[in-house]
Amino acid sequence: MENTEKKQVVFSAIQPSGTITLGNYLGAVRNWVSMQEEYNCIYALADLHTITVRQEPAQFRRNILDAYASIMACGIDPEKSIFFIQSHVHTHAEIAWILNCYTQFGELSRMTQFKDKSAKHADNINAGLFTYPSLMAGDILLYQTDKVPVGADQKQHIELTCDVARRFNGLYGEVFKIPEGFIPQNGARVMSLQNPLNKMSKSDENVNGCVHLLDPPEVIMKKFRRAVTDSDACVRFAEGKDGVNNLMTIYGAVTGKTMEQIENEFAGKGYGDFKTAVGEAVIEELRPIRERYERLIKDKAYLADCYHKADEIALKISSRTLAKVKKKVGYIV
Ligand code: TRP
């Protein structure tokens, strides 16, 4: 029998709000890379989302190109996947407006990320911060997406996306595929090296808490050597040992070893040896990525060629859904 089965569509996006971190890599981008064979992958730099928090223009521009090159350097293959820049594809802003009119104030008010970010940026609680989930829903729904790999903090936004899609379909018929969000199993949740109760973040007030994808080896080693542990002096995964648990998670994610194997490997050894081993493993994992990044960032023409091609395909695919949506709503198209 002829194989007419089409690959499922995966969509995901990341904000270029600063450097790409080890947390972004182990939690998200590494999975993007590994899904490229099995799925029809569409990835975006969500730079429209980023201005919900004020950006300095020159820095923002650098961050966008840097993030694009960094993520490509992780192994996104432009021959296999579509990796585009959200602000270059106008259908996103357009569908976001329409979806805003099918999303309730009450629903958006319940988003925990909105509440958290409002508290954090109390001087700039703009309407974009509030309607951010409608833009995200648009990103996903435009591509008739089957699967959306996300971090746990985005689960609520995916649920809202499904609610809005179902509501729209209920009114007008099957316009949107209802996507399925999932938290990748091998996606490690990496915490700050200095405060392991918080997620690793580029905005960590302690610079040693966050490892950036492009940190040079000696900086990576220094950060791991200074990582917060505990007074138990035993490498084991247990409640209350957040610092050690985090280091074990990172080591496991990079080497593929289980927690038990790691415990055995470091039985009778001190934290010093352990931290050095984690630092070395991370350095080796990131070395080829940094080298590829250095080559890519020098070749602006190649990068531009990659995103222009991807932008164009994204526009073509998303325009089909947008046209359908507009027609259903009643617009003359
Ligand atoms: N909001 C996501 C984040 O900050 C980024 C994002 C934007 C996204 N649009 C998306 C993720 C669509 C998945 C699907 O992490």
Tab-separated table of N, CA and C in Angstrom, residues 40-198:
chain	number	residue	atom	x	y	z
A	40	ASN	N	7.404	17.446	10.723
A	40	ASN	CA	7.511	18.605	9.872
A	40	ASN	C	7.637	19.792	10.835
A	41	CYS	N	8.846	20.268	11.060
A	41	CYS	CA	9.068	21.229	12.147
A	41	CYS	C	9.058	22.677	11.664
A	42	ILE	N	8.302	23.486	12.383
A	42	ILE	CA	8.263	24.919	12.101
A	42	ILE	C	8.633	25.640	13.393
A	43	TYR	N	9.720	26.380	13.347
A	43	TYR	CA	10.201	27.076	14.541
A	43	TYR	C	10.299	28.575	14.259
A	44	ALA	N	10.071	29.356	15.320
A	44	ALA	CA	10.118	30.811	15.125
A	44	ALA	C	10.892	31.491	16.238
A	45	LEU	N	11.468	32.614	15.878
A	45	LEU	CA	11.967	33.537	16.896
A	45	LEU	C	10.808	34.469	17.182
A	46	ALA	N	10.280	34.411	18.394
A	46	ALA	CA	9.065	35.155	18.721
A	46	ALA	C	9.417	36.592	19.137
A	47	ASP	N	9.880	37.350	18.157
A	47	ASP	CA	10.353	38.703	18.496
A	47	ASP	C	9.217	39.713	18.660
A	48	LEU	N	7.999	39.358	18.198
A	48	LEU	CA	6.862	40.244	18.501
A	48	LEU	C	6.528	40.155	19.989
A	49	HIS	N	6.615	38.949	20.524
A	49	HIS	CA	6.335	38.765	21.953
A	49	HIS	C	7.320	39.555	22.830
A	50	THR	N	8.536	39.681	22.340
A	50	THR	CA	9.606	40.235	23.177
A	50	THR	C	9.374	41.693	23.582
A	51	ILE	N	8.677	42.463	22.720
A	51	ILE	CA	8.507	43.883	23.082
A	51	ILE	C	7.409	44.124	24.118
A	52	THR	N	6.815	43.038	24.640
A	52	THR	CA	5.914	43.224	25.780
A	52	THR	C	6.724	43.690	26.990
A	53	VAL	N	8.043	43.487	26.909
A	53	VAL	CA	8.961	44.053	27.895
A	53	VAL	C	9.863	45.016	27.117
A	54	ARG	N	10.058	46.209	27.622
A	54	ARG	CA	10.787	47.237	26.869
A	54	ARG	C	12.189	46.776	26.480
A	55	GLN	N	12.556	46.983	25.205
A	55	GLN	CA	13.875	46.596	24.702
A	55	GLN	C	14.632	47.827	24.219
A	56	GLU	N	15.930	47.808	24.401
A	56	GLU	CA	16.780	48.875	23.868
A	56	GLU	C	17.032	48.484	22.398
A	57	PRO	N	16.681	49.366	21.431
A	57	PRO	CA	16.660	48.953	20.017
A	57	PRO	C	17.951	48.318	19.485
A	58	ALA	N	19.096	48.930	19.722
A	58	ALA	CA	20.334	48.388	19.150
A	58	ALA	C	20.631	47.010	19.746
A	59	GLN	N	20.427	46.889	21.036
A	59	GLN	CA	20.667	45.614	21.715
A	59	GLN	C	19.676	44.555	21.230
A	60	PHE	N	18.428	44.973	21.085
A	60	PHE	CA	17.371	44.055	20.637
A	60	PHE	C	17.730	43.493	19.255
A	61	ARG	N	18.161	44.391	18.367
A	61	ARG	CA	18.529	43.970	17.006
A	61	ARG	C	19.654	42.937	17.060
A	62	ARG	N	20.653	43.184	17.907
A	62	ARG	CA	21.755	42.224	18.052
A	62	ARG	C	21.255	40.901	18.630
A	63	ASN	N	20.371	41.012	19.618
A	63	ASN	CA	19.849	39.793	20.257
A	63	ASN	C	19.109	38.902	19.263
A	64	ILE	N	18.377	39.530	18.350
A	64	ILE	CA	17.600	38.743	17.384
A	64	ILE	C	18.551	37.946	16.481
A	65	LEU	N	19.534	38.620	15.932
A	65	LEU	CA	20.459	37.928	15.027
A	65	LEU	C	21.290	36.888	15.778
A	66	ASP	N	21.713	37.251	16.977
A	66	ASP	CA	22.492	36.337	17.813
A	66	ASP	C	21.697	35.080	18.159
A	67	ALA	N	20.442	35.282	18.516
A	67	ALA	CA	19.597	34.137	18.870
A	67	ALA	C	19.382	33.264	17.644
A	68	TYR	N	19.183	33.912	16.500
A	68	TYR	CA	18.965	33.141	15.272
A	68	TYR	C	20.196	32.273	14.976
A	69	ALA	N	21.377	32.911	15.034
A	69	ALA	CA	22.617	32.171	14.751
A	69	ALA	C	22.861	31.099	15.810
A	70	SER	N	22.595	31.404	17.064
A	70	SER	CA	22.833	30.432	18.149
A	70	SER	C	21.967	29.201	17.978
A	71	ILE	N	20.699	29.425	17.669
A	71	ILE	CA	19.772	28.290	17.557
A	71	ILE	C	20.124	27.448	16.333
A	72	MET	N	20.503	28.119	15.249
A	72	MET	CA	20.959	27.348	14.089
A	72	MET	C	22.195	26.537	14.429
A	73	ALA	N	23.080	27.162	15.202
A	73	ALA	CA	24.326	26.483	15.580
A	73	ALA	C	24.068	25.235	16.417
A	74	CYS	N	22.932	25.206	17.100
A	74	CYS	CA	22.581	24.025	17.894
A	74	CYS	C	22.224	22.839	17.013
A	75	GLY	N	21.969	23.110	15.725
A	75	GLY	CA	21.708	21.984	14.820
A	75	GLY	C	20.386	22.057	14.077
A	76	ILE	N	19.748	23.229	14.053
A	76	ILE	CA	18.545	23.359	13.225
A	76	ILE	C	19.015	23.384	11.767
A	77	ASP	N	18.468	22.470	10.990
A	77	ASP	CA	18.897	22.305	9.607
A	77	ASP	C	17.900	23.000	8.680
A	78	PRO	N	18.343	24.065	8.003
A	78	PRO	CA	17.407	24.820	7.154
A	78	PRO	C	16.863	24.008	5.974
A	79	GLU	N	17.500	22.870	5.698
A	79	GLU	CA	16.975	22.008	4.635
A	79	GLU	C	15.806	21.159	5.142
A	80	LYS	N	15.789	20.960	6.454
A	80	LYS	CA	14.760	20.076	7.009
A	80	LYS	C	13.628	20.844	7.668
A	81	SER	N	13.965	21.952	8.330
A	81	SER	CA	12.972	22.653	9.135
A	81	SER	C	12.798	24.084	8.650
A	82	ILE	N	11.688	24.666	9.065
A	82	ILE	CA	11.445	26.073	8.743
A	82	ILE	C	11.718	26.862	10.016
A	83	PHE	N	12.733	27.696	9.980
A	83	PHE	CA	13.063	28.494	11.170
A	83	PHE	C	13.000	29.966	10.758
A	84	PHE	N	11.907	30.631	11.147
A	84	PHE	CA	11.651	31.984	10.652
A	84	PHE	C	11.576	33.004	11.782
A	85	ILE	N	11.480	34.263	11.375
A	85	ILE	CA	11.403	35.361	12.346
A	85	ILE	C	9.970	35.916	12.341
A	86	GLN	N	9.345	35.817	13.495
A	86	GLN	CA	7.914	36.131	13.622
A	86	GLN	C	7.538	37.510	13.072
A	87	SER	N	8.338	38.530	13.373
A	87	SER	CA	7.982	39.895	12.953
A	87	SER	C	8.078	40.072	11.440
A	88	HIS	N	8.709	39.119	10.743
A	88	HIS	CA	8.813	39.218	9.287
A	88	HIS	C	7.579	38.656	8.583
A	89	VAL	N	6.736	37.981	9.350
A	89	VAL	CA	5.602	37.280	8.741
A	89	VAL	C	4.318	37.922	9.280
A	90	HIS	N	3.727	38.790	8.464
A	90	HIS	CA	2.682	39.687	8.974
A	90	HIS	C	1.401	38.992	9.395
A	91	THR	N	1.215	37.746	8.938
A	91	THR	CA	0.002	37.014	9.302
A	91	THR	C	-0.120	36.816	10.817
A	92	HIS	N	1.007	36.835	11.510
A	92	HIS	CA	0.963	36.595	12.967
A	92	HIS	C	0.282	37.747	13.698
A	93	ALA	N	0.710	38.963	13.389
A	93	ALA	CA	0.100	40.121	14.059
A	93	ALA	C	-1.376	40.220	13.665
A	94	GLU	N	-1.657	39.828	12.421
A	94	GLU	CA	-3.019	39.954	11.919
A	94	GLU	C	-3.975	38.971	12.597
A	95	ILE	N	-3.544	37.725	12.699
A	95	ILE	CA	-4.449	36.740	13.315
A	95	ILE	C	-4.575	37.016	14.815
A	96	ALA	N	-3.517	37.571	15.395
A	96	ALA	CA	-3.561	37.866	16.835
A	96	ALA	C	-4.705	38.842	17.117
A	97	TRP	N	-4.872	39.832	16.237
A	97	TRP	CA	-5.977	40.781	16.443
A	97	TRP	C	-7.326	40.068	16.405
A	98	ILE	N	-7.474	39.214	15.386
A	98	ILE	CA	-8.763	38.521	15.251
A	98	ILE	C	-9.006	37.631	16.473
A	99	LEU	N	-7.997	36.879	16.868
A	99	LEU	CA	-8.177	35.977	18.017
A	99	LEU	C	-8.441	36.745	19.308
A	100	ASN	N	-7.904	37.953	19.401
A	100	ASN	CA	-8.195	38.794	20.568
A	100	ASN	C	-9.688	38.990	20.751
A	101	CYS	N	-10.388	39.016	19.621
A	101	CYS	CA	-11.827	39.256	19.672
A	101	CYS	C	-12.618	37.984	19.966
A	102	TYR	N	-11.898	36.863	20.092
A	102	TYR	CA	-12.535	35.592	20.461
A	102	TYR	C	-11.961	35.060	21.771
A	103	THR	N	-11.269	35.928	22.483
A	103	THR	CA	-10.662	35.548	23.759
A	103	THR	C	-11.233	36.484	24.817
A	104	GLN	N	-11.613	35.916	25.940
A	104	GLN	CA	-12.269	36.719	26.964
A	104	GLN	C	-11.273	37.399	27.904
A	105	PHE	N	-11.647	38.577	28.339
A	105	PHE	CA	-10.861	39.315	29.320
A	105	PHE	C	-10.586	38.435	30.544
A	106	GLY	N	-11.616	37.721	30.981
A	106	GLY	CA	-11.486	36.861	32.160
A	106	GLY	C	-10.447	35.765	31.959
A	107	GLU	N	-10.437	35.193	30.763
A	107	GLU	CA	-9.466	34.123	30.482
A	107	GLU	C	-8.040	34.659	30.556
A	108	LEU	N	-7.835	35.809	29.937
A	108	LEU	CA	-6.485	36.383	29.933
A	108	LEU	C	-6.070	36.805	31.343
A	109	SER	N	-7.047	37.239	32.124
A	109	SER	CA	-6.754	37.668	33.504
A	109	SER	C	-6.266	36.526	34.374
A	110	ARG	N	-6.631	35.313	33.998
A	110	ARG	CA	-6.248	34.160	34.826
A	110	ARG	C	-4.865	33.621	34.495
A	111	MET	N	-4.209	34.159	33.483
A	111	MET	CA	-2.890	33.638	33.090
A	111	MET	C	-1.845	33.966	34.155
A	112	THR	N	-1.227	32.930	34.680
A	112	THR	CA	-0.272	33.181	35.767
A	112	THR	C	0.949	33.950	35.262
A	113	GLN	N	1.331	33.714	33.988
A	113	GLN	CA	2.493	34.455	33.495
A	113	GLN	C	2.202	35.962	33.444
A	114	PHE	N	0.971	36.308	33.086
A	114	PHE	CA	0.598	37.729	33.068
A	114	PHE	C	0.713	38.309	34.480
A	115	LYS	N	0.211	37.562	35.441
A	115	LYS	CA	0.262	38.048	36.832
A	115	LYS	C	1.714	38.203	37.287
A	116	ASP	N	2.542	37.201	36.969
A	116	ASP	CA	3.955	37.258	37.372
A	116	ASP	C	4.664	38.433	36.710
A	117	LYS	N	4.455	38.564	35.388
A	117	LYS	CA	5.165	39.613	34.668
A	117	LYS	C	4.667	40.997	35.049
A	118	SER	N	3.385	41.112	35.381
A	118	SER	CA	2.861	42.415	35.816
A	118	SER	C	3.517	42.829	37.124
A	119	ALA	N	3.719	41.834	37.974
A	119	ALA	CA	4.347	42.139	39.269
A	119	ALA	C	5.803	42.551	39.043
A	120	LYS	N	6.453	41.888	38.088
A	120	LYS	CA	7.876	42.130	37.841
A	120	LYS	C	8.112	43.448	37.096
A	121	HIS	N	7.185	43.801	36.215
A	121	HIS	CA	7.330	45.045	35.433
A	121	HIS	C	6.165	45.967	35.746
A	122	ALA	N	6.024	46.309	37.008
A	122	ALA	CA	4.862	47.073	37.478
A	122	ALA	C	4.746	48.434	36.793
A	123	ASP	N	5.858	48.944	36.257
A	123	ASP	CA	5.817	50.254	35.602
A	123	ASP	C	5.450	50.148	34.122
A	124	ASN	N	5.244	48.943	33.632
A	124	ASN	CA	4.925	48.799	32.202
A	124	ASN	C	3.985	47.610	31.970
A	125	ILE	N	2.808	47.698	32.578
A	125	ILE	CA	1.824	46.626	32.380
A	125	ILE	C	1.010	47.001	31.143
A	126	ASN	N	1.604	46.738	29.979
A	126	ASN	CA	0.970	47.174	28.733
A	126	ASN	C	-0.041	46.145	28.228
A	127	ALA	N	-0.866	46.592	27.276
A	127	ALA	CA	-1.927	45.713	26.754
A	127	ALA	C	-1.337	44.499	26.040
A	128	GLY	N	-0.147	44.662	25.469
A	128	GLY	CA	0.495	43.532	24.783
A	128	GLY	C	0.836	42.410	25.753
A	129	LEU	N	1.236	42.786	26.938
A	129	LEU	CA	1.555	41.786	27.957
A	129	LEU	C	0.296	40.972	28.286
A	130	PHE	N	-0.823	41.675	28.271
A	130	PHE	CA	-2.103	41.037	28.597
A	130	PHE	C	-2.577	40.110	27.473
A	131	THR	N	-2.428	40.570	26.224
A	131	THR	CA	-2.965	39.793	25.098
A	131	THR	C	-1.909	38.871	24.465
A	132	TYR	N	-0.765	38.807	25.070
A	132	TYR	CA	0.333	37.922	24.642
A	132	TYR	C	-0.155	36.508	24.268
A	133	PRO	N	-1.053	35.882	25.074
A	133	PRO	CA	-1.485	34.528	24.714
A	133	PRO	C	-2.252	34.448	23.389
A	134	SER	N	-2.917	35.523	22.977
A	134	SER	CA	-3.636	35.483	21.684
A	134	SER	C	-2.642	35.444	20.536
A	135	LEU	N	-1.550	36.160	20.682
A	135	LEU	CA	-0.503	36.138	19.656
A	135	LEU	C	0.117	34.741	19.601
A	136	MET	N	0.357	34.181	20.758
A	136	MET	CA	0.936	32.835	20.821
A	136	MET	C	-0.028	31.808	20.225
A	137	ALA	N	-1.309	31.966	20.522
A	137	ALA	CA	-2.314	31.062	19.942
A	137	ALA	C	-2.279	31.172	18.420
A	138	GLY	N	-2.176	32.405	17.929
A	138	GLY	CA	-2.101	32.624	16.484
A	138	GLY	C	-0.890	31.932	15.881
A	139	ASP	N	0.256	32.068	16.527
A	139	ASP	CA	1.491	31.416	16.047
A	139	ASP	C	1.229	29.942	15.768
A	140	ILE	N	0.608	29.311	16.745
A	140	ILE	CA	0.405	27.861	16.688
A	140	ILE	C	-0.672	27.492	15.672
A	141	LEU	N	-1.804	28.211	15.735
A	141	LEU	CA	-2.972	27.810	14.934
A	141	LEU	C	-2.783	28.089	13.445
A	142	LEU	N	-1.985	29.081	13.114
A	142	LEU	CA	-1.750	29.413	11.700
A	142	LEU	C	-1.189	28.240	10.909
A	143	TYR	N	-0.452	27.350	11.592
A	143	TYR	CA	0.239	26.264	10.882
A	143	TYR	C	-0.469	24.923	11.004
A	144	GLN	N	-1.716	24.927	11.495
A	144	GLN	CA	-2.477	23.668	11.658
A	144	GLN	C	-1.597	22.647	12.380
A	145	THR	N	-1.074	23.111	13.499
A	145	THR	CA	-0.066	22.365	14.254
A	145	THR	C	-0.647	21.161	14.986
A	146	ASP	N	0.082	20.051	14.946
A	146	ASP	CA	-0.306	18.884	15.733
A	146	ASP	C	0.282	18.954	17.140
A	147	LYS	N	1.577	19.281	17.208
A	147	LYS	CA	2.253	19.183	18.513
A	147	LYS	C	3.072	20.429	18.816
A	148	VAL	N	3.021	20.852	20.080
A	148	VAL	CA	3.770	22.032	20.512
A	148	VAL	C	4.634	21.686	21.721
A	149	PRO	N	5.935	21.480	21.518
A	149	PRO	CA	6.798	21.244	22.676
A	149	PRO	C	7.034	22.564	23.414
A	150	VAL	N	6.750	22.561	24.703
A	150	VAL	CA	6.936	23.783	25.504
A	150	VAL	C	7.440	23.448	26.897
A	151	GLY	N	7.880	24.462	27.593
A	151	GLY	CA	8.227	24.312	28.991
A	151	GLY	C	6.951	24.358	29.833
A	152	ALA	N	7.062	23.887	31.074
A	152	ALA	CA	5.897	23.814	31.950
A	152	ALA	C	5.227	25.182	32.112
A	153	ASP	N	6.022	26.251	32.052
A	153	ASP	CA	5.462	27.590	32.269
A	153	ASP	C	4.539	28.041	31.135
A	154	GLN	N	4.545	27.298	30.015
A	154	GLN	CA	3.709	27.699	28.872
A	154	GLN	C	2.458	26.835	28.726
A	155	LYS	N	2.294	25.879	29.630
A	155	LYS	CA	1.167	24.943	29.507
A	155	LYS	C	-0.187	25.646	29.507
A	156	GLN	N	-0.300	26.627	30.376
A	156	GLN	CA	-1.571	27.352	30.496
A	156	GLN	C	-1.901	28.088	29.185
A	157	HIS	N	-0.862	28.617	28.546
A	157	HIS	CA	-1.084	29.312	27.273
A	157	HIS	C	-1.547	28.340	26.179
A	158	ILE	N	-1.043	27.113	26.240
A	158	ILE	CA	-1.455	26.108	25.246
A	158	ILE	C	-2.912	25.726	25.486
A	159	GLU	N	-3.273	25.591	26.757
A	159	GLU	CA	-4.671	25.262	27.058
A	159	GLU	C	-5.601	26.357	26.548
A	160	LEU	N	-5.185	27.590	26.736
A	160	LEU	CA	-5.999	28.708	26.236
A	160	LEU	C	-6.093	28.655	24.705
A	161	THR	N	-4.966	28.338	24.066
A	161	THR	CA	-4.956	28.204	22.599
A	161	THR	C	-6.012	27.192	22.157
A	162	CYS	N	-6.053	26.049	22.825
A	162	CYS	CA	-7.027	25.008	22.473
A	162	CYS	C	-8.451	25.488	22.723
A	163	ASP	N	-8.667	26.176	23.832
A	163	ASP	CA	-10.010	26.694	24.144
A	163	ASP	C	-10.486	27.658	23.064
A	164	VAL	N	-9.600	28.572	22.668
A	164	VAL	CA	-9.970	29.573	21.668
A	164	VAL	C	-10.215	28.899	20.312
A	165	ALA	N	-9.370	27.928	19.981
A	165	ALA	CA	-9.525	27.217	18.706
A	165	ALA	C	-10.853	26.468	18.670
A	166	ARG	N	-11.185	25.806	19.774
A	166	ARG	CA	-12.456	25.067	19.834
A	166	ARG	C	-13.639	26.017	19.727
A	167	ARG	N	-13.529	27.149	20.380
A	167	ARG	CA	-14.605	28.147	20.341
A	167	ARG	C	-14.803	28.622	18.901
A	168	PHE	N	-13.714	28.918	18.241
A	168	PHE	CA	-13.782	29.411	16.863
A	168	PHE	C	-14.381	28.324	15.951
A	169	ASN	N	-13.883	27.109	16.102
A	169	ASN	CA	-14.407	25.998	15.298
A	169	ASN	C	-15.890	25.766	15.586
A	170	GLY	N	-16.277	25.945	16.840
A	170	GLY	CA	-17.671	25.769	17.233
A	170	GLY	C	-18.577	26.761	16.513
A	171	LEU	N	-18.068	27.948	16.286
A	171	LEU	CA	-18.859	28.986	15.619
A	171	LEU	C	-18.877	28.819	14.112
A	172	TYR	N	-17.718	28.417	13.536
A	172	TYR	CA	-17.577	28.491	12.071
A	172	TYR	C	-17.256	27.184	11.367
A	173	GLY	N	-17.132	26.088	12.111
A	173	GLY	CA	-16.725	24.825	11.468
A	173	GLY	C	-15.238	24.578	11.679
A	174	GLU	N	-14.748	23.471	11.107
A	174	GLU	CA	-13.370	23.064	11.394
A	174	GLU	C	-12.341	23.955	10.679
A	175	VAL	N	-11.973	25.022	11.315
A	175	VAL	CA	-10.978	25.926	10.728
A	175	VAL	C	-9.581	25.574	11.246
A	176	PHE	N	-9.500	25.355	12.545
A	176	PHE	CA	-8.195	25.116	13.177
A	176	PHE	C	-8.045	23.671	13.610
A	177	LYS	N	-6.887	23.124	13.409
A	177	LYS	CA	-6.526	21.860	14.050
A	177	LYS	C	-6.300	22.149	15.529
A	178	ILE	N	-6.813	21.290	16.403
A	178	ILE	CA	-6.607	21.500	17.847
A	178	ILE	C	-5.240	20.905	18.205
A	179	PRO	N	-4.319	21.759	18.628
A	179	PRO	CA	-2.957	21.268	18.881
A	179	PRO	C	-2.839	20.572	20.237
A	180	GLU	N	-1.758	19.876	20.357
A	180	GLU	CA	-1.494	19.187	21.623
A	180	GLU	C	-0.154	19.695	22.163
A	181	GLY	N	-0.200	20.295	23.341
A	181	GLY	CA	1.050	20.743	23.951
A	181	GLY	C	1.698	19.579	24.663
A	182	PHE	N	2.999	19.532	24.683
A	182	PHE	CA	3.651	18.498	25.497
A	182	PHE	C	4.983	18.999	26.018
A	183	ILE	N	5.325	18.479	27.178
A	183	ILE	CA	6.606	18.826	27.790
A	183	ILE	C	7.558	17.688	27.445
A	184	PRO	N	8.559	17.948	26.600
A	184	PRO	CA	9.429	16.860	26.144
A	184	PRO	C	10.032	16.103	27.323
A	185	GLN	N	9.995	14.761	27.222
A	185	GLN	CA	10.455	13.940	28.343
A	185	GLN	C	11.933	14.127	28.634
A	186	ASN	N	12.706	14.247	27.566
A	186	ASN	CA	14.138	14.402	27.815
A	186	ASN	C	14.537	15.876	27.885
A	187	GLY	N	13.544	16.747	28.054
A	187	GLY	CA	13.840	18.171	28.211
A	187	GLY	C	14.095	18.474	29.675
A	188	ALA	N	15.334	18.765	29.994
A	188	ALA	CA	15.682	18.991	31.392
A	188	ALA	C	15.233	20.377	31.842
A	189	ARG	N	14.733	20.446	33.064
A	189	ARG	CA	14.387	21.741	33.635
A	189	ARG	C	15.598	22.206	34.441
A	190	VAL	N	16.331	23.147	33.865
A	190	VAL	CA	17.600	23.569	34.454
A	190	VAL	C	17.380	24.778	35.364
A	191	MET	N	17.913	24.691	36.570
A	191	MET	CA	17.725	25.752	37.559
A	191	MET	C	18.994	26.610	37.659
A	192	SER	N	18.846	27.758	38.304
A	192	SER	CA	19.988	28.648	38.517
A	192	SER	C	21.069	27.930	39.319
A	193	LEU	N	22.321	28.127	38.957
A	193	LEU	CA	23.416	27.489	39.697
A	193	LEU	C	23.622	28.159	41.057
A	194	GLN	N	23.087	29.364	41.199
A	194	GLN	CA	23.258	30.096	42.454
A	194	GLN	C	22.031	30.017	43.350
A	195	ASN	N	20.869	29.933	42.733
A	195	ASN	CA	19.645	29.784	43.513
A	195	ASN	C	18.790	28.706	42.861
A	196	PRO	N	19.082	27.444	43.184
A	196	PRO	CA	18.483	26.318	42.457
A	196	PRO	C	16.975	26.162	42.651
A	197	LEU	N	16.353	27.096	43.355
A	197	LEU	CA	14.887	27.051	43.438
A	197	LEU	C	14.277	27.837	42.287
A	198	ASN	N	15.097	28.670	41.631
A	198	ASN	CA	14.622	29.436	40.478
A	198	ASN	C	15.132	28.833	39.183
